[in-house]
XYZ file of C-alpha atoms in Angstrom:
342
model
C -35.825 64.920 -75.673
C -33.231 67.871 -76.281
C -32.679 69.891 -73.224
C -32.665 73.658 -73.134
C -29.002 74.659 -73.711
C -26.603 77.572 -73.386
C -24.170 78.790 -76.216
C -23.015 81.970 -77.319
C -25.406 83.506 -79.702
C -27.175 86.614 -80.769
C -29.250 88.628 -77.968
C -32.505 89.742 -79.673
C -34.879 91.834 -77.982
C -37.458 89.469 -75.875
C -40.738 90.400 -74.618
C -41.720 88.417 -71.442
C -45.528 88.365 -71.704
C -47.551 87.120 -68.423
C -51.277 87.057 -68.019
C -52.487 87.625 -64.396
C -55.986 86.465 -63.236
C -56.240 86.605 -59.346
C -52.617 85.933 -58.690
C -51.804 88.251 -55.723
C -50.183 85.367 -53.891
C -47.720 84.968 -56.743
C -47.087 88.517 -58.030
C -44.031 89.597 -55.365
C -42.218 86.446 -56.153
C -43.057 86.383 -59.905
C -41.678 89.870 -60.168
C -38.655 89.413 -58.016
C -37.610 86.345 -59.971
C -38.120 88.424 -63.317
C -35.632 91.111 -61.899
C -33.069 88.573 -61.148
C -32.703 87.331 -64.785
C -29.473 87.827 -66.376
C -30.715 88.849 -69.859
C -30.636 92.633 -70.430
C -32.397 93.129 -73.806
C -35.751 92.610 -72.313
C -39.047 93.960 -71.452
C -41.799 92.614 -69.207
C -45.478 93.198 -69.956
C -47.995 91.822 -67.384
C -51.813 91.890 -68.128
C -54.285 92.189 -65.106
C -57.051 90.014 -66.719
C -59.977 91.569 -64.843
C -58.890 90.083 -61.323
C -61.008 90.596 -58.415
C -58.225 90.413 -55.954
C -55.159 92.666 -55.320
C -53.387 91.663 -58.182
C -53.244 94.689 -60.037
C -52.215 97.011 -57.157
C -49.552 94.753 -56.085
C -48.103 94.551 -59.724
C -48.071 98.523 -59.806
C -46.243 98.508 -56.308
C -43.634 95.887 -57.154
C -42.735 97.332 -60.353
C -42.930 101.083 -59.721
C -39.071 101.578 -59.788
C -38.355 99.192 -62.811
C -38.770 100.971 -66.430
C -38.785 97.450 -68.054
C -42.115 96.645 -66.616
C -45.454 97.611 -68.131
C -48.663 96.935 -66.643
C -51.861 96.660 -68.653
C -55.166 96.750 -66.743
C -57.698 94.515 -68.674
C -61.369 94.709 -68.959
C -64.396 92.397 -69.361
C -63.746 89.272 -71.368
C -65.389 89.586 -75.018
C -67.800 87.140 -76.150
C -66.276 84.213 -78.309
C -62.885 84.351 -76.243
C -61.632 82.123 -73.519
C -59.562 84.291 -70.857
C -56.141 82.959 -71.103
C -56.098 83.438 -75.229
C -57.555 86.829 -74.801
C -54.993 87.780 -72.233
C -52.176 86.490 -74.408
C -53.562 88.485 -77.406
C -53.569 91.418 -75.421
C -50.197 91.118 -74.238
C -48.829 90.612 -77.793
C -50.373 93.854 -79.164
C -48.107 95.588 -76.720
C -44.867 93.518 -77.184
C -42.177 95.050 -79.113
C -39.849 92.124 -79.008
C -38.292 89.783 -81.488
C -38.980 86.947 -79.331
C -42.340 86.707 -77.414
C -41.827 84.212 -74.209
C -45.363 83.790 -72.535
C -45.323 82.523 -69.096
C -47.776 81.649 -66.451
C -48.011 83.626 -63.233
C -46.830 80.895 -61.073
C -43.573 80.218 -63.165
C -40.127 80.933 -61.908
C -36.954 80.879 -64.178
C -33.305 80.481 -63.486
C -31.166 83.675 -64.287
C -30.010 82.028 -67.336
C -33.289 80.960 -69.034
C -33.682 83.438 -71.460
C -30.128 82.747 -72.790
C -30.947 79.358 -73.013
C -34.174 79.964 -74.980
C -32.558 81.897 -77.571
C -29.543 79.678 -77.956
C -31.934 76.518 -78.135
C -34.145 78.574 -80.856
C -30.813 79.211 -82.861
C -29.358 75.862 -82.673
C -32.316 74.031 -83.541
C -33.528 76.396 -85.914
C -36.927 76.671 -84.261
C -39.569 79.205 -84.563
C -41.183 78.208 -81.494
C -40.317 75.985 -78.448
C -42.145 74.861 -75.422
C -41.123 73.207 -72.176
C -42.842 71.477 -69.198
C -41.605 72.901 -66.246
C -40.417 71.170 -62.879
C -43.460 71.268 -60.696
C -42.810 72.106 -56.915
C -45.859 70.455 -55.214
C -47.086 70.733 -51.535
C -50.599 69.100 -51.727
C -51.577 65.482 -51.934
C -53.439 65.726 -55.399
C -50.348 67.642 -56.536
C -47.745 64.794 -55.791
C -50.362 62.415 -57.431
C -51.441 64.091 -60.433
C -48.916 66.865 -61.709
C -46.148 64.147 -62.376
C -48.462 62.704 -64.952
C -47.919 65.778 -67.169
C -44.361 64.644 -67.673
C -45.173 60.927 -67.528
C -47.598 61.584 -70.681
C -44.455 62.987 -72.461
C -41.686 60.644 -71.464
C -43.615 57.470 -71.596
C -46.448 57.978 -74.103
C -45.484 60.620 -76.777
C -43.279 59.515 -79.576
C -40.837 62.616 -79.199
C -39.619 62.503 -82.741
C -42.830 62.394 -84.086
C -44.169 65.269 -81.972
C -41.261 67.557 -82.957
C -42.035 66.324 -86.659
C -43.366 69.533 -88.560
C -46.050 67.443 -90.648
C -47.366 65.351 -87.935
C -50.136 67.464 -86.071
C -51.695 64.690 -83.952
C -48.634 64.018 -81.748
C -48.255 67.774 -81.080
C -47.574 68.674 -77.399
C -46.840 72.025 -75.830
C -47.136 73.762 -72.369
C -48.789 76.818 -72.104
C -46.910 77.657 -68.818
C -43.898 78.362 -71.153
C -44.029 79.058 -74.981
C -41.386 81.272 -76.649
C -42.070 82.138 -80.309
C -40.576 84.663 -82.706
C -42.805 87.836 -83.361
C -42.681 86.934 -87.055
C -44.016 83.460 -86.713
C -46.589 84.439 -83.802
C -48.091 87.350 -86.157
C -47.965 85.060 -89.577
C -50.321 82.657 -87.837
C -52.876 84.815 -86.304
C -51.460 84.598 -82.772
C -53.807 83.838 -80.067
C -56.891 84.869 -82.198
C -56.392 81.716 -84.206
C -57.159 79.769 -80.804
C -59.452 82.343 -79.112
C -62.265 79.912 -77.897
C -59.946 76.893 -77.211
C -59.437 75.673 -73.645
C -56.173 73.799 -74.631
C -55.028 76.855 -76.584
C -51.212 75.861 -76.072
C -51.432 72.551 -78.181
C -53.760 74.085 -80.905
C -51.211 77.133 -81.028
C -48.381 74.788 -81.787
C -50.376 73.021 -84.210
C -51.311 76.017 -86.006
C -47.400 77.054 -85.936
C -46.680 73.593 -87.725
C -49.782 74.163 -90.226
C -48.112 77.284 -91.301
C -44.696 75.716 -92.191
C -42.724 77.112 -88.881
C -40.500 74.797 -86.823
C -42.079 74.188 -83.124
C -40.315 72.148 -80.927
C -41.008 70.545 -77.376
C -37.659 70.609 -75.225
C -36.566 69.656 -71.883
C -36.636 72.473 -69.419
C -36.594 71.412 -65.912
C -33.059 72.702 -65.474
C -34.233 76.122 -65.977
C -37.955 76.236 -65.463
C -40.048 75.552 -62.282
C -43.671 75.997 -61.633
C -46.001 75.928 -58.174
C -48.953 75.191 -60.354
C -51.885 74.767 -57.874
C -51.051 75.037 -54.322
C -53.860 72.881 -53.020
C -55.829 69.577 -53.695
C -59.014 71.316 -54.672
C -57.313 73.660 -57.060
C -55.298 70.546 -58.519
C -58.709 68.712 -59.010
C -60.349 71.913 -60.871
C -57.420 72.543 -62.988
C -57.009 68.752 -64.300
C -60.719 68.748 -64.705
C -60.946 71.569 -67.072
C -58.234 70.186 -69.576
C -58.336 66.460 -69.158
C -61.419 65.485 -71.621
C -60.648 68.809 -73.444
C -57.265 67.626 -74.510
C -58.793 64.805 -76.422
C -61.366 67.262 -78.417
C -64.157 65.865 -76.052
C -64.106 62.536 -78.016
C -65.738 59.944 -75.898
C -64.154 57.134 -77.960
C -60.701 58.418 -77.074
C -61.295 58.930 -73.407
C -62.619 55.490 -73.174
C -59.760 54.034 -74.770
C -57.305 55.913 -72.666
C -59.270 54.616 -69.340
C -59.222 51.046 -70.788
C -55.428 51.181 -71.286
C -54.704 52.883 -67.832
C -56.907 50.276 -66.230
C -55.009 47.373 -68.114
C -51.565 48.684 -67.785
C -51.465 50.959 -64.470
C -54.318 49.529 -62.174
C -54.235 45.742 -62.864
C -50.380 45.677 -61.916
C -51.391 46.592 -58.485
C -54.184 43.883 -58.197
C -51.743 41.229 -59.370
C -49.136 42.456 -56.767
C -51.725 42.105 -53.971
C -52.726 38.631 -55.272
C -49.262 37.434 -55.468
C -48.585 38.619 -51.947
C -51.685 36.371 -50.708
C -50.774 33.548 -53.072
C -46.899 33.280 -52.879
C -46.663 33.655 -56.559
C -43.840 36.276 -56.564
C -43.871 36.714 -60.442
C -46.866 38.751 -60.163
C -45.011 41.748 -58.899
C -43.112 41.956 -62.143
C -45.818 43.987 -63.906
C -45.816 46.547 -61.051
C -42.091 46.692 -60.824
C -42.327 47.678 -64.745
C -44.736 50.363 -64.432
C -42.807 51.778 -61.338
C -39.669 51.834 -63.143
C -41.497 54.017 -66.025
C -42.634 56.368 -63.197
C -39.189 56.543 -61.901
C -37.589 57.312 -64.987
C -40.292 60.066 -65.854
C -39.797 61.485 -62.559
C -35.979 61.492 -62.677
C -36.020 63.398 -65.889
C -38.473 65.961 -64.675
C -36.620 65.984 -61.178
C -39.672 65.058 -59.170
C -38.560 61.912 -57.680
C -40.251 61.103 -54.238
C -42.342 58.556 -52.271
C -45.129 59.071 -54.678
C -42.979 57.586 -57.638
C -43.749 54.282 -56.152
C -47.681 54.838 -56.504
C -48.362 54.946 -60.029
C -51.482 52.959 -59.694
C -52.911 55.678 -57.270
C -52.126 58.353 -59.807
C -53.554 56.435 -62.744
C -56.839 55.719 -60.551
C -57.122 59.402 -59.876
C -56.664 60.263 -63.442
C -59.317 57.670 -64.444
C -61.744 59.281 -61.939
C -61.091 62.930 -63.553
C -61.682 61.568 -67.055
C -64.822 60.181 -65.884
C -66.067 63.123 -63.775
C -65.273 65.229 -66.819
C -66.977 63.238 -69.259
C -70.144 63.366 -67.184
C -69.919 67.203 -66.578
C -69.738 67.375 -70.340
C -72.475 65.286 -71.188
C -74.821 67.052 -68.741
C -73.601 70.640 -69.705
C -72.171 71.136 -66.216
C -69.612 73.718 -67.071
C -66.244 73.836 -65.135
C -65.066 77.035 -63.404
C -61.682 78.371 -63.260
C -60.628 81.529 -61.275
C -64.177 82.620 -61.275
C -65.191 82.073 -64.662
C -67.229 79.606 -66.381
C -65.123 77.570 -69.210
């Protein structure tokens, strides 16, 4: 996977667009981080998505003396829309930039990030790019589950096929970090085209490809980091809302994934235990293989720690998530996120 890179190039006007839904714990650090960016030809637009905490007041307070910031107060979510697509759609209607950079509120950027985004788009002749950030974990489930987002990309996704503009099924993107030219964004109908989609990031990239624009997934861990959830309960709910939806609620696909993960990432642990008691040391080889896979992925995403040795545990939790999500979908037990039913 190509990395975000910095070279001398043009400096178009950039709109950084951030939806906020109950983000009072992140807002101060977010705004401070944005103010430290090196790029000068820029505007920041923050959309308060009907928060029921103090997000709006804190956003206004921390940006009061910075003319580059615009704070938009949102209202009730219209019928037929999911929360994030609607917030992003509203943000785009205020944006004046040549490049739209959509970020999540828990994302932090290195000062040179915008330069790297522009340079990478120019060098790769890309109309849109997305990056999975480096995750800053603190809870048990975060350490177990968030590295899987990188693992899926590095170990399962054929990146050349993913970045092939004609192959839609292999498309990948991270809604935490999406840069797109305003021309491309408006040509595909923007977030209106994914208005009722929970996994709106991937579908948006697929729509970009369908309309013959160039959308690329790049490696951005050197520039972008994210404090994604902050607790085990939030991590579980966050993964639960996406894991089955990512397969378009296909039971066949989900069952196939569960079978593969049981075979390749759970059974090596069982073999390891058997080998330790039986003295057949060759049984450690499958466990070593999956651990090497995980170590490579965690190294590339800057996430190596003791949990890198526990891929079977991560796989077991992921299987449990999928099974839970499938059950909830079957009985029409809707998942909630930040106070909204999905």
